[in-house]
Short mmCIF file of C-alpha atoms in Angstrom, two decimals:
data_model
loop_
_atom_site.label_atom_id
_atom_site.label_comp_id
_atom_site.label_asym_id
_atom_site.label_seq_id
_atom_site.Cartn_x
_atom_site.Cartn_y
_atom_site.Cartn_z
CA MET A 1344 131.28 118.29 28.56
CA PRO A 1345 130.70 116.22 25.52
CA VAL A 1346 133.86 114.49 24.12
CA GLY A 1347 134.15 113.62 20.44
CA THR A 1348 135.11 109.61 19.92
CA ALA A 1349 134.57 109.13 16.11
CA TRP A 1350 134.19 110.95 12.91
CA GLU A 1351 130.76 110.82 11.04
CA HIS A 1352 130.34 111.25 7.58
CA VAL A 1353 127.82 113.83 6.14
CA PRO A 1354 126.82 113.66 3.15
CA GLY A 1355 125.08 115.86 0.35
CA LEU A 1356 127.85 118.37 -0.40
CA GLN A 1357 131.43 119.07 -1.02
CA ALA A 1358 132.75 121.65 1.46
CA CYS A 1359 136.05 123.25 1.28
CA GLN A 1360 135.29 125.91 4.05
CA LEU A 1361 133.20 125.63 7.36
CA ALA A 1362 131.08 128.37 9.43
CA LEU A 1363 129.58 128.05 12.38
CA SER A 1364 126.73 129.88 14.30
CA THR A 1365 125.02 129.01 17.66
CA ARG A 1366 122.31 127.56 15.35
CA THR A 1367 123.69 125.81 12.19
CA VAL A 1368 126.46 125.11 10.19
CA TRP A 1369 126.84 126.78 7.43
CA ALA A 1370 129.31 125.56 4.07
CA ARG A 1371 130.85 127.20 0.82
CA CYS A 1372 131.26 124.40 -1.97
CA PRO A 1373 134.76 124.20 -4.07
CA ASN A 1374 133.12 126.23 -6.67
CA GLY A 1375 131.85 128.78 -4.36
CA ASP A 1376 127.98 128.01 -3.70
CA LEU A 1377 127.06 128.59 -0.30
CA ALA A 1378 124.77 125.91 1.72
CA ARG A 1379 123.02 125.96 4.82
CA ARG A 1380 122.29 122.64 6.88
CA TYR A 1381 118.60 122.39 8.71
CA GLY A 1382 117.69 120.20 11.10
CA VAL A 1383 120.63 120.64 13.09
CA THR A 1384 119.53 120.37 16.97
CA ASP A 1385 121.24 118.96 20.55
CA LYS A 1386 119.81 115.75 19.27
CA ASN A 1387 120.34 115.19 15.61
CA PRO A 1388 124.38 117.40 15.48
CA ALA A 1389 123.96 116.16 11.83
CA GLY A 1390 121.19 117.57 10.59
CA ASP A 1391 118.79 116.61 8.13
CA TYR A 1392 119.33 118.28 4.74
CA TRP A 1393 121.43 120.78 2.61
CA LYS A 1394 119.87 123.87 1.34
CA LYS A 1395 122.15 126.03 -0.96
CA ILE A 1396 121.57 129.60 -1.56
CA PRO A 1397 122.23 131.99 -4.43
CA GLY A 1398 125.53 133.49 -5.19
CA SER A 1399 129.08 132.68 -5.28
CA VAL A 1400 131.29 133.64 -2.84
CA ALA A 1401 135.50 133.60 -2.25
CA CYS A 1402 135.30 133.03 1.11
CA PHE A 1403 132.65 133.86 4.18
CA THR A 1404 132.18 133.65 7.98
CA VAL A 1405 129.29 133.69 10.12
CA THR A 1406 128.24 135.52 13.38
CA ALA A 1407 127.10 133.74 16.68
CA SER A 1408 123.24 135.50 15.47
CA ASP A 1409 123.80 134.01 11.99
CA GLU A 1410 124.21 136.95 10.58
CA LEU A 1411 126.31 135.66 7.26
CA TRP A 1412 129.24 137.99 5.53
CA ALA A 1413 131.24 137.27 2.46
CA VAL A 1414 133.66 138.15 -0.53
CA GLY A 1415 132.35 138.02 -3.83
CA PRO A 1416 133.67 138.56 -6.79
CA PRO A 1417 135.21 140.80 -7.75
CA GLY A 1418 136.05 141.47 -4.10
CA TYR A 1419 133.01 142.99 -2.84
CA LEU A 1420 132.05 142.98 0.49
CA LEU A 1421 128.43 141.19 1.08
CA ARG A 1422 126.14 140.35 4.05
CA ARG A 1423 123.16 138.08 3.59
CA LEU A 1424 120.01 140.04 4.25
CA THR A 1425 117.03 137.79 5.96
CA LYS A 1426 113.78 138.41 5.80
CA THR A 1427 111.26 136.14 7.92
CA PHE A 1428 107.77 135.87 6.79
CA SER A 1429 104.93 134.79 9.50
CA HIS A 1430 102.24 132.55 8.39
CA SER A 1431 98.59 132.29 9.66
CA HIS A 1432 96.50 129.64 10.24
CA GLY A 1433 92.96 129.41 9.57
CA THR A 1434 91.96 127.42 12.32
CA GLN A 1435 93.30 129.70 14.97
CA LYS A 1436 90.93 132.64 16.56
CA SER A 1437 93.07 135.04 17.13
CA SER A 1438 95.87 136.81 14.74
CA GLN A 1439 98.65 135.80 16.29
CA ALA A 1440 101.25 134.26 13.62
CA ALA A 1441 102.78 131.04 14.08
CA MET A 1442 106.42 130.95 14.70
CA PRO A 1443 108.00 130.44 11.29
CA HIS A 1444 110.74 127.50 10.25
CA PRO A 1445 114.01 128.67 8.71
CA GLU A 1446 112.34 127.15 5.36
CA ASP A 1447 109.83 129.95 5.23
CA LEU A 1448 112.83 132.37 5.05
CA GLU A 1449 113.74 134.70 2.26
CA ASP A 1450 117.45 136.21 1.76
CA GLU A 1451 119.07 138.03 -0.03
CA TRP A 1452 122.79 139.93 -0.78
CA GLU A 1453 123.31 143.15 0.19
CA VAL A 1454 126.82 144.75 -1.16
CA ILE A 1455 128.47 147.10 1.58
#
């Protein structure tokens, strides 16, 4: 079982709320912006960089399967929608698409 021995500063933005799924870290900034941390792995637990997503929220949570839920102004319940786009490689002879990278996802909010 891993035991923490020190804190590591993760640069890039100021956060006032964090939420963790099994795959990533989400942060809410003081102005309500949301950002996702990319490059988080077992060997790189701090990840590589933050990427902000559109919208502003008062608070949020994320499920273990990375479904994002939030309360936005003026109190609407929001759920983040994610579409996965596959890419074909011209050098491949089969019609199978490569697995998308997290950066290749298009996101939108759904008002509940």
